[in-house]
Coordinates of C-alpha atoms and ligand atoms in Angstrom, one line a residue:
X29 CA 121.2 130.6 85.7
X30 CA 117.4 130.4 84.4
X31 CA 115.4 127.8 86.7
X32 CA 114.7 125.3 83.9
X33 CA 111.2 124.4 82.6
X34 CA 110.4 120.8 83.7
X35 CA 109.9 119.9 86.9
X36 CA 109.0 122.7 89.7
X37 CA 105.8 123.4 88.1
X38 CA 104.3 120.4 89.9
X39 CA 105.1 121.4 92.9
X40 CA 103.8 123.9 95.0
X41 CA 104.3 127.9 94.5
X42 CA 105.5 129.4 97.7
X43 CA 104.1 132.8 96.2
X44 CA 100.7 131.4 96.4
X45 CA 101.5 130.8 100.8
X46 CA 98.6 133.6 101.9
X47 CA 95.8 131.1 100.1
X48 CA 96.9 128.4 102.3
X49 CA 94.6 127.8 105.8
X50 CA 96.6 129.7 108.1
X51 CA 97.7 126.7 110.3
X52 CA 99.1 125.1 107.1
X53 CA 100.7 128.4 105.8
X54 CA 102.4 128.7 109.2
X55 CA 103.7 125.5 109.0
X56 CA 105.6 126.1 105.2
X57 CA 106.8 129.8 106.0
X58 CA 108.6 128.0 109.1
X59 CA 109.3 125.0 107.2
X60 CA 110.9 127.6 104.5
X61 CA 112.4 129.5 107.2
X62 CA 114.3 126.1 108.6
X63 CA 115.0 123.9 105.2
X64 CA 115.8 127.0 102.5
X65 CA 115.4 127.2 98.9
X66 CA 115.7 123.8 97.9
X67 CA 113.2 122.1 98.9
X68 CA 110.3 121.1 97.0
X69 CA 106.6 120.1 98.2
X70 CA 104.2 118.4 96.3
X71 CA 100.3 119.8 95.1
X72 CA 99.2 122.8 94.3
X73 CA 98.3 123.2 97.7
X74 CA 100.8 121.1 99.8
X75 CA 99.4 117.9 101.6
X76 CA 100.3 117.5 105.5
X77 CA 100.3 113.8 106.3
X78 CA 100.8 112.3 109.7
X79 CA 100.0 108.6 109.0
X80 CA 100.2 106.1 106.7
X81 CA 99.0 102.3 107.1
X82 CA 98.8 99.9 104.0
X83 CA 98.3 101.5 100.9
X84 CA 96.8 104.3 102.9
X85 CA 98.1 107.7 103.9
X86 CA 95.9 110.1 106.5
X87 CA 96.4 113.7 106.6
X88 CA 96.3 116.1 109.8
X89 CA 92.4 116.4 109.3
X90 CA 92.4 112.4 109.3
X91 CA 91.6 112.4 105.4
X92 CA 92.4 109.1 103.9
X93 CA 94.4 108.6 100.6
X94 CA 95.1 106.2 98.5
X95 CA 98.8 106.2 97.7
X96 CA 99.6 105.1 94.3
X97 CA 102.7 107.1 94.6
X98 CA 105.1 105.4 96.7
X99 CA 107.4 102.5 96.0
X100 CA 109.4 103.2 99.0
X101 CA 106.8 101.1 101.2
X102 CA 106.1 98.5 98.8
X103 CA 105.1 96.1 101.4
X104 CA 102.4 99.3 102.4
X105 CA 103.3 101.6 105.1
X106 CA 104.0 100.8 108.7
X107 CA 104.3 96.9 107.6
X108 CA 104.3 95.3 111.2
X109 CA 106.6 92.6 110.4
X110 CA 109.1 95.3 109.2
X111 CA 108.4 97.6 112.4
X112 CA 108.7 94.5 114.4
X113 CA 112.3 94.1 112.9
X114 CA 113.2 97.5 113.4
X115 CA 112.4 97.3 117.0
X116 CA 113.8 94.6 118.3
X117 CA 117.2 94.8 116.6
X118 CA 117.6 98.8 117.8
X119 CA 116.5 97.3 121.3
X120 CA 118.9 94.5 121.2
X121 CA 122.3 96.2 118.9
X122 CA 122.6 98.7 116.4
X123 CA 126.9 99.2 114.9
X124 CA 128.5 98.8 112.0
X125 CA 130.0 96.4 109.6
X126 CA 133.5 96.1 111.5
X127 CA 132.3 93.6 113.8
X128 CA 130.9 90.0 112.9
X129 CA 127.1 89.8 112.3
X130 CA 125.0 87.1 111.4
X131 CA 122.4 89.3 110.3
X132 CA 124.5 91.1 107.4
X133 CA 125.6 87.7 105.7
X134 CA 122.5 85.7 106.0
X135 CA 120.8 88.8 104.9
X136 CA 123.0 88.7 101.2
X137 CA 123.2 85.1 100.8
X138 CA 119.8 85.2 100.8
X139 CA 119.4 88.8 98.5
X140 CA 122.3 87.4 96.1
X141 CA 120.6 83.8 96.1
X142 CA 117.8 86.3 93.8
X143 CA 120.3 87.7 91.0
X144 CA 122.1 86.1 88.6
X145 CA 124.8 83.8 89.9
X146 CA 127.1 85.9 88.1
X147 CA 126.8 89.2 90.8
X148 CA 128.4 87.3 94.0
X149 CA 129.0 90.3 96.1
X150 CA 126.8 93.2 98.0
X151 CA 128.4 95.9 99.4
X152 CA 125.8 98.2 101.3
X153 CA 125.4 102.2 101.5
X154 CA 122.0 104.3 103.4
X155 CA 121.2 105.4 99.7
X156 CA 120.4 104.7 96.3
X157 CA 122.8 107.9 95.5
X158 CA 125.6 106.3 97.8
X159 CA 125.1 103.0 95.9
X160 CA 125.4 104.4 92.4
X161 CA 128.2 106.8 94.1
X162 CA 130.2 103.7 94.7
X163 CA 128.9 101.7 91.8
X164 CA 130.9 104.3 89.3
X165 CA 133.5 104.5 91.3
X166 CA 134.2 100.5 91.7
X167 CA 134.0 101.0 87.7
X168 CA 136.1 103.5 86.8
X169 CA 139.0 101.7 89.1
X170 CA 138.2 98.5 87.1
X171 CA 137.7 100.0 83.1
X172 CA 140.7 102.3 83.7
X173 CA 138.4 104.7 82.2
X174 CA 136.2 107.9 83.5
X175 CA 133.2 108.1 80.1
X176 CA 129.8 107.5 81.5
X177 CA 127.0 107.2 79.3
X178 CA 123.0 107.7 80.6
X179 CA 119.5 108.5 79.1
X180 CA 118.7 112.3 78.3
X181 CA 116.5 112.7 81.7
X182 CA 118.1 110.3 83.6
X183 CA 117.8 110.5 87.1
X184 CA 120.4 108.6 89.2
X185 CA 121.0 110.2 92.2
X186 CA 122.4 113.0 94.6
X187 CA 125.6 113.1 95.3
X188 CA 128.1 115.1 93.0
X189 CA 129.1 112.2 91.1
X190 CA 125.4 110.8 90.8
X191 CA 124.1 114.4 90.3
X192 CA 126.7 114.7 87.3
X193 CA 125.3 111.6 85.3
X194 CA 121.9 112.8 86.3
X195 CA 121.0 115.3 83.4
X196 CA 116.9 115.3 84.7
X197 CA 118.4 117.8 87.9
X198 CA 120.4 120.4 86.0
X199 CA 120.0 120.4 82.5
X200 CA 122.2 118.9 79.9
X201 CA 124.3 121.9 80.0
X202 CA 125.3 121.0 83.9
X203 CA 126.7 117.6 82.8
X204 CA 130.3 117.3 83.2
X205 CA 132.8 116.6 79.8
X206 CA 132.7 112.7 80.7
X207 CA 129.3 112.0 80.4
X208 CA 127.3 111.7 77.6
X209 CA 123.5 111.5 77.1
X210 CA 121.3 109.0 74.5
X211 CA 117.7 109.7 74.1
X212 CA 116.1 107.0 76.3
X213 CA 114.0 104.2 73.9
X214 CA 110.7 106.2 74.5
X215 CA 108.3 103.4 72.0
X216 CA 105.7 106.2 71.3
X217 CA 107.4 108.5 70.0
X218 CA 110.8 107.1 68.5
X219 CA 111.0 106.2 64.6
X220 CA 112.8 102.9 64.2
X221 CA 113.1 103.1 60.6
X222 CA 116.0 101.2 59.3
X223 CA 116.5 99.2 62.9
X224 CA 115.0 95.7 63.6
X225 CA 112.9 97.7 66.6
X226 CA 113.5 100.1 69.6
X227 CA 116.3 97.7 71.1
X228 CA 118.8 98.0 68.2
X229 CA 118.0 101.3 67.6
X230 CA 119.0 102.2 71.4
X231 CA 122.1 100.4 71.4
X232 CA 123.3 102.5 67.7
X233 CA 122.9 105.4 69.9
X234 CA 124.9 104.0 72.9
X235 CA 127.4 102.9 70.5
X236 CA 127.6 106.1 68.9
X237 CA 128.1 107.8 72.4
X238 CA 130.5 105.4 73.6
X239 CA 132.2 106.4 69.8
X240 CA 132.0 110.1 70.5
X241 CA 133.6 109.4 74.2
X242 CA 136.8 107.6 72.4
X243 CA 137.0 110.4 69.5
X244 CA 137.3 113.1 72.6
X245 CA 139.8 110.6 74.3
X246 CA 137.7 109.4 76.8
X247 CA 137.7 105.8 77.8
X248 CA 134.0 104.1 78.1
X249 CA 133.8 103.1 81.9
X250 CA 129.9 102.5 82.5
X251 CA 125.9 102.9 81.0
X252 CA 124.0 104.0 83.7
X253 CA 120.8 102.5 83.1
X254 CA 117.3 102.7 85.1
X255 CA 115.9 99.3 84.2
X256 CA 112.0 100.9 83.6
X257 CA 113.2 104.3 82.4
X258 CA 111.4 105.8 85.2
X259 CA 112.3 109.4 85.2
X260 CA 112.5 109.2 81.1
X261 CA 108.5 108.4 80.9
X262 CA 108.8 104.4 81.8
X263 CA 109.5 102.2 79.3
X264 CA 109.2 98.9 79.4
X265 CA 108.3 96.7 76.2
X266 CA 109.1 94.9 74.1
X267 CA 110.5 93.0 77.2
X268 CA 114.3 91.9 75.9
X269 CA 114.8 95.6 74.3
X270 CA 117.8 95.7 76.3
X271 CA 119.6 92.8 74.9
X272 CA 121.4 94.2 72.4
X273 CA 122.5 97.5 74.1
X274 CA 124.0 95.0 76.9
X275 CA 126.1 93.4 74.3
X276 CA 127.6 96.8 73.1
X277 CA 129.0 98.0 76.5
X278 CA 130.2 94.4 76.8
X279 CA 131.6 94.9 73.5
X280 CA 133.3 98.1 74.2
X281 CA 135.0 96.6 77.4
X282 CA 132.4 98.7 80.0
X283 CA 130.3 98.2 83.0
X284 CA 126.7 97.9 82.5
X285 CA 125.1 99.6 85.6
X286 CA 121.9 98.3 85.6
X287 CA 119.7 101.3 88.7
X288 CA 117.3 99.0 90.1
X289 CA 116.5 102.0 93.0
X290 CA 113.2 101.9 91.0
X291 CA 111.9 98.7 89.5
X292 CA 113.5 96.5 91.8
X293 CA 112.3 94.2 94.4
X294 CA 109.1 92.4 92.0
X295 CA 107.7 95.4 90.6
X296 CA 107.5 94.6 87.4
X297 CA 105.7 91.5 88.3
X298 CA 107.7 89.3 85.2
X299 CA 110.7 89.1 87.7
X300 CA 112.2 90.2 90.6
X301 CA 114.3 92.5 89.5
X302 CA 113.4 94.8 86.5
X303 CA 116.3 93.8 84.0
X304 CA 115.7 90.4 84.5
X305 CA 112.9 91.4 81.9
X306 CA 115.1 91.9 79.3
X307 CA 116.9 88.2 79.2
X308 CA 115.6 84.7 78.2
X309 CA 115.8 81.4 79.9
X310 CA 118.7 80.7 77.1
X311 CA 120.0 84.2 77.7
X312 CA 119.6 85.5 80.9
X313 CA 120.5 89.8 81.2
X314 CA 123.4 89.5 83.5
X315 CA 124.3 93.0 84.2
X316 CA 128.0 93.9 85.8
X317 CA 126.6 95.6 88.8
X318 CA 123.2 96.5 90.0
X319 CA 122.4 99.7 92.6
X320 CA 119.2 98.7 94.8
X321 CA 117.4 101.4 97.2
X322 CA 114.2 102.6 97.7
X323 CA 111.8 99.3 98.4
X324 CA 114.8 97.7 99.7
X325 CA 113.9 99.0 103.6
X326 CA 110.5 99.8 103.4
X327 CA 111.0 103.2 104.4
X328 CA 114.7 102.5 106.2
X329 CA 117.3 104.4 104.7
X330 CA 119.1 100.7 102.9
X331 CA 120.5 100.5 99.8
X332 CA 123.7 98.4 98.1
X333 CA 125.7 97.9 95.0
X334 CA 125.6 94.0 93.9
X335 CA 128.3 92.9 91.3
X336 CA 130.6 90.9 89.8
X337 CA 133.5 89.5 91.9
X338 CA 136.1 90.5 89.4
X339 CA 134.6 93.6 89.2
X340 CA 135.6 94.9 92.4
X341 CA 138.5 92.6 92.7
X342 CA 141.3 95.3 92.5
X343 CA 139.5 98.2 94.2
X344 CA 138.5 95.6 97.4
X345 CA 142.6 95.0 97.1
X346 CA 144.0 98.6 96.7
X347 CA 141.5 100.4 98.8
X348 CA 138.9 99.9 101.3
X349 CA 135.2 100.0 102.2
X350 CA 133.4 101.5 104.9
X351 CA 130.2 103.2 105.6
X352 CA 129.3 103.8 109.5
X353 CA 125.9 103.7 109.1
X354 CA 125.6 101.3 105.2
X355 CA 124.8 97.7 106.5
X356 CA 124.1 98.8 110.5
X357 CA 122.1 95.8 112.0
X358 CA 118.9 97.6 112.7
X359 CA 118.4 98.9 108.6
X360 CA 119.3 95.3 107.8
X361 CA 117.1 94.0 109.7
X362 CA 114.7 96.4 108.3
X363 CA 115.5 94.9 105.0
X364 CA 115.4 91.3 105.9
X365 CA 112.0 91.4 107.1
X366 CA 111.2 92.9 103.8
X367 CA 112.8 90.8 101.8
X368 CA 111.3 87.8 103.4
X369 CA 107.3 89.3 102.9
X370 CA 107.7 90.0 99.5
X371 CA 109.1 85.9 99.2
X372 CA 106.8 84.3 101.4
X373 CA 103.5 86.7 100.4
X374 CA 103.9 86.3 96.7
X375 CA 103.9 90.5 96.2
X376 CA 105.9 90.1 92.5
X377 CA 102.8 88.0 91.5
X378 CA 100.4 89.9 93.1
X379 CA 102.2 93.1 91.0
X380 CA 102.2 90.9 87.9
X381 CA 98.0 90.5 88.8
X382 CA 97.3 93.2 89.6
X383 CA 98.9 95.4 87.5
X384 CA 98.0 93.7 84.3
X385 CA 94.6 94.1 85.1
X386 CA 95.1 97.6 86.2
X387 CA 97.0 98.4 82.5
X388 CA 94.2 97.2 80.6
X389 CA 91.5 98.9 82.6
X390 CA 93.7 102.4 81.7
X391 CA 94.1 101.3 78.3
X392 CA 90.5 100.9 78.0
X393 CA 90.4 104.7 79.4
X394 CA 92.2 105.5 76.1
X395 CA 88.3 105.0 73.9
X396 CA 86.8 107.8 75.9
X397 CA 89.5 110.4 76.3
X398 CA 91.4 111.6 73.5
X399 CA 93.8 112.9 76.0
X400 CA 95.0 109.4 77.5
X401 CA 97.6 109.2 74.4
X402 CA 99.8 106.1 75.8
X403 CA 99.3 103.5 78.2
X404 CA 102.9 101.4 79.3
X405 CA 105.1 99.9 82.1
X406 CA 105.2 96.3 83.9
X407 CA 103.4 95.2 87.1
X408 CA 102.8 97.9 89.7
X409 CA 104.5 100.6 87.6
X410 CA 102.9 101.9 85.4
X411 CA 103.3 105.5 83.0
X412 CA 99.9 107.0 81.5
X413 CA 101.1 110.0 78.8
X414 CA 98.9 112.3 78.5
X415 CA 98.7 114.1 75.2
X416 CA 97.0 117.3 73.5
X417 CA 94.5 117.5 70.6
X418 CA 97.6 116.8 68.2
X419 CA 99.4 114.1 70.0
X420 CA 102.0 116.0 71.7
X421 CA 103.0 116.0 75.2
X422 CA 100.6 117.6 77.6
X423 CA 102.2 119.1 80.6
X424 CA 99.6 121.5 81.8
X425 CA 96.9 118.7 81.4
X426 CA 98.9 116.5 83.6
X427 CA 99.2 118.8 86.3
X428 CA 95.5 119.1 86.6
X429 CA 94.8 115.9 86.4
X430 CA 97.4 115.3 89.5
X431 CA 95.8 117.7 91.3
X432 CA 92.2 116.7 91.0
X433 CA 93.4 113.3 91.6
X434 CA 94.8 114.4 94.7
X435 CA 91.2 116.3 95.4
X436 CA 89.8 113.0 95.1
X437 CA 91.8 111.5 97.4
X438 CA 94.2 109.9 95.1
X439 CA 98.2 110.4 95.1
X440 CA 100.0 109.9 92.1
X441 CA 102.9 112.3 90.5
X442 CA 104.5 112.9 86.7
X443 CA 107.3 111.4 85.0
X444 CA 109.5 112.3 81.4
X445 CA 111.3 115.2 80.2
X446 CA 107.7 116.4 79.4
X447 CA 106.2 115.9 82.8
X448 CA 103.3 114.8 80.5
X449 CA 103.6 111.2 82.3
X450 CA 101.5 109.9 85.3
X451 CA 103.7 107.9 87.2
X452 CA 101.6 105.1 89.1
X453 CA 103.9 103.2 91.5
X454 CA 101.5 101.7 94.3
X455 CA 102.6 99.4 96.8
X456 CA 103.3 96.0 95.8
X457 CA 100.0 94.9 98.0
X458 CA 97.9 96.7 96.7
X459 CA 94.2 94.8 96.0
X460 CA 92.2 94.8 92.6
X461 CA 89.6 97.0 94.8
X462 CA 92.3 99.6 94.9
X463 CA 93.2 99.6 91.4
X464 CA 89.7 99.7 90.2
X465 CA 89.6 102.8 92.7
X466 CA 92.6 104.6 91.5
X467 CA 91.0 103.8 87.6
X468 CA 87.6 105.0 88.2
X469 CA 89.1 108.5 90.1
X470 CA 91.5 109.1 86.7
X471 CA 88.3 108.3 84.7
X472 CA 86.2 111.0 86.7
X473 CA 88.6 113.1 87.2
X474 CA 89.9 113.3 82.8
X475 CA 85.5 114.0 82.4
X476 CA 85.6 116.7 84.6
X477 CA 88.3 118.4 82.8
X478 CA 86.5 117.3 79.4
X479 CA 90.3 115.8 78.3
Ligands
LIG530 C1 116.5 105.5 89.4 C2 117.0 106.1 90.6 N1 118.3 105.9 91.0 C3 118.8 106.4 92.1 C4 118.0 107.2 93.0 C5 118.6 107.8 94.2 O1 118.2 107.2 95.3 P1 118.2 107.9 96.7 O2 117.1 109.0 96.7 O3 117.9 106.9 97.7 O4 119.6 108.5 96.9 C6 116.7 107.4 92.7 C7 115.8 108.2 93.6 O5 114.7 108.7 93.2 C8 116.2 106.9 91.5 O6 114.9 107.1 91.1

């Protein structure tokens, strides 16, 4: 099969190994030799890193950059409260969820105590893939029905079920014949005509997938949705967009997966999890279950499936749970201590702060370089399309421009089926100073290309 357009171009040529410094070439042929085909590395020329501190990463040579890249260590990297944690539960007990454990329950009163009061239980998995995995699966049992429904480059995972519904990895012709794709509500370049705005006209197309589903004899079970459309180009406004889709998978008798992996955990800044966005105070988005990752351990591999009691009422009857390593004491206690900063240090306000100020410094970006075609996203994440002389999507541009970032020190990678999107995801503290860094490098760095 033809290796498909989008995607490895951003990443580093293995053909180009011999203009590498030879300790660095030596280290990807044997890193080739060891890991095979499938793995990927970042930059044009790949970047070696050995340590990372705040919103700071340091490579061999001791090179500081700025990482605007990472939302796994959203509290910055090596948090001390978080290594703390880590090191005194591995040096005290590390097992499984079999045995009683303070730690486990306090930890999801307290993460439950965040979501609606409608999702009353958390069952935990190492990975956002393993938490979508069982998310579907706790769905189809309940719906009786196997139709999946997800945006055209969705990205929700990598297990065989979560790579199936995950058309951004193989194309749409990998996806299976119960899934069906809807483009995702992408506000630049979608025309609304004839709906009351983006939201209505993204639930007509759910609808009409959930439609197509039934005429093929396939019973609706669940929309997959990434709360900020990450992978799609991150889309975000008009916040409450998602209302109306919400009410036709409600409608149809589904589950409405809301993927939190990316947005959750005060990102956005508006709340602290990303469809929260999309409800009011006299309608609140109250999804049927919720997948959380990434953020969740600061770098620990923790991640969970949070729903609705009746939800995984039958399944929790009929068949049974267990992960050896999904809830162990030492990853939560990893994600206690995480959970706990981002309360008591305020970091969804400081990405509501900071972020704002950081999208209207980019937007300002827009006057002076034709190229910066759309500015979007909500707190600390934030997409920046970049667009050629006639408005369309701009891949090659994009790749330079990660590239020279990184040259400048700065890390940030691409988003949308395009790869025409700069994906800025720094962590959750990062300062005003730091934004008005990462701004002025994009600035310098779109001159010197004369985009
Ligand atoms: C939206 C979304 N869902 C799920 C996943 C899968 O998470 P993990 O890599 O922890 O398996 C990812 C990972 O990038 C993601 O971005």
């Amino acid at each position: 099969m033809a290796e498909r357009r989008v995607g490895p171009s951003s990443y580093f040529d293995p053909s180009r190994i011999d203009t590498l410094d030879p300790p660095t070439a030596d280290l990807v042929r044997r890193r080739v030799g060891a890991l095979g085909p499938a793995y990927r590395l970042f930059y044009r020329s790949p970047l070696h890193i050995v340590r990372g501190q705040g919103v700071h990463l340091y490579d061999v040579d001791g090179a500081e950059y700025l990482d605007f890249y990472n939302n796994v260590a959203s509290l910055g990297h090596a948090h001390p409260r978080v290594t703390a944690a880590i090191a005194e539960q591995a040096a005290l007990l590390n097992t499984h969820t079999r045995y009683l454990h303070e730690g486990i329950v306090r930890y999801s009163e307290q993460l439950l105590a965040t979501m609606p009061a409608s999702l009353g239980h958390v069952m935990y998995a190492c990975t956002g893939s393993e938490a979508g995995d069982l998310a579907l699966r706790i769905a189809k049992y309940f719906t009786g029905g196997t139709g999946a429904v997800v945006t055209r480059n969705a990205y929700h995972g990598v297990t065989t079920e979560m790579a199936a519904v995950s058309p951004s990895l193989g194309g749409l012709e990998s996806l299976p014949p119960w899934v069906r794709v809807v483009p995702a509500p992408d506000t630049l370049r979608t025309d609304t005509t004839g709906f009351t705005g983006i939201g209505e006209w993204f639930a007509a197309q759910v609808q009409a997938a959930i439609d197509d589903l039934a005429a093929h004899g396939i019973r609706f079970a669940a929309l997959l949705a990434d709360s900020i459309f990450s992978s799609d180009g991150v889309f975000t406004d008009p916040a409450g967009f998602l209302a109306p889709v919400r009410a036709v998978v409600a409608d149809a008798g589904g589950v409405y997966l809301a993927d939190e992996v990316q947005p959750g955990f005060g990102r956005t800044g508006d709340a602290m999890w990303g469809f929260q966005r999309h409800g009011s105070a006299g309608e609140p988005f109250e999804p049927d279950m919720v997948t959380i990752g990434k953020p969740m351990g600061n770098g620990m591999p923790v991640a969970a499936a949070v729903m609705r009691p009746e939800v995984v009422e039958a399944f929790g009857r009929e068949q049974r749970y267990f992960n050896t390593f999904g809830g162990n004491a030492v990853s939560i206690a990893a994600a206690q201590a995480v959970l706990d900063v981002v309360q008591e240090e305020h970091l969804q306000d400081n990405a509501a702060r900071v972020g704002a100020r950081m999208r209207d410094d980019l937007r300002s970006l827009m006057a002076q370089h034709a190229s910066v075609g759309d500015v979007r996203g909500a707190g600390l994440f934030l997409g920046v399309e970049l667009v050629d002389a006639d408005g369309g999507p701009d891949e090659g541009l994009t790749l330079q421009v990660i590239n020279a970032l990184k040259e400048r020190r700065v890390l940030v990678a691409t988003s949308g089926p395009e790869n025409n999107v700069l994906k800025v995801r720094p962590p959750l503290i990062a300062t005003q100073a730091d934004s008005d860094r990462f701004v002025s490098e994009l600035d310098a760095a779109l001159s010197d290309l004369h985009a």
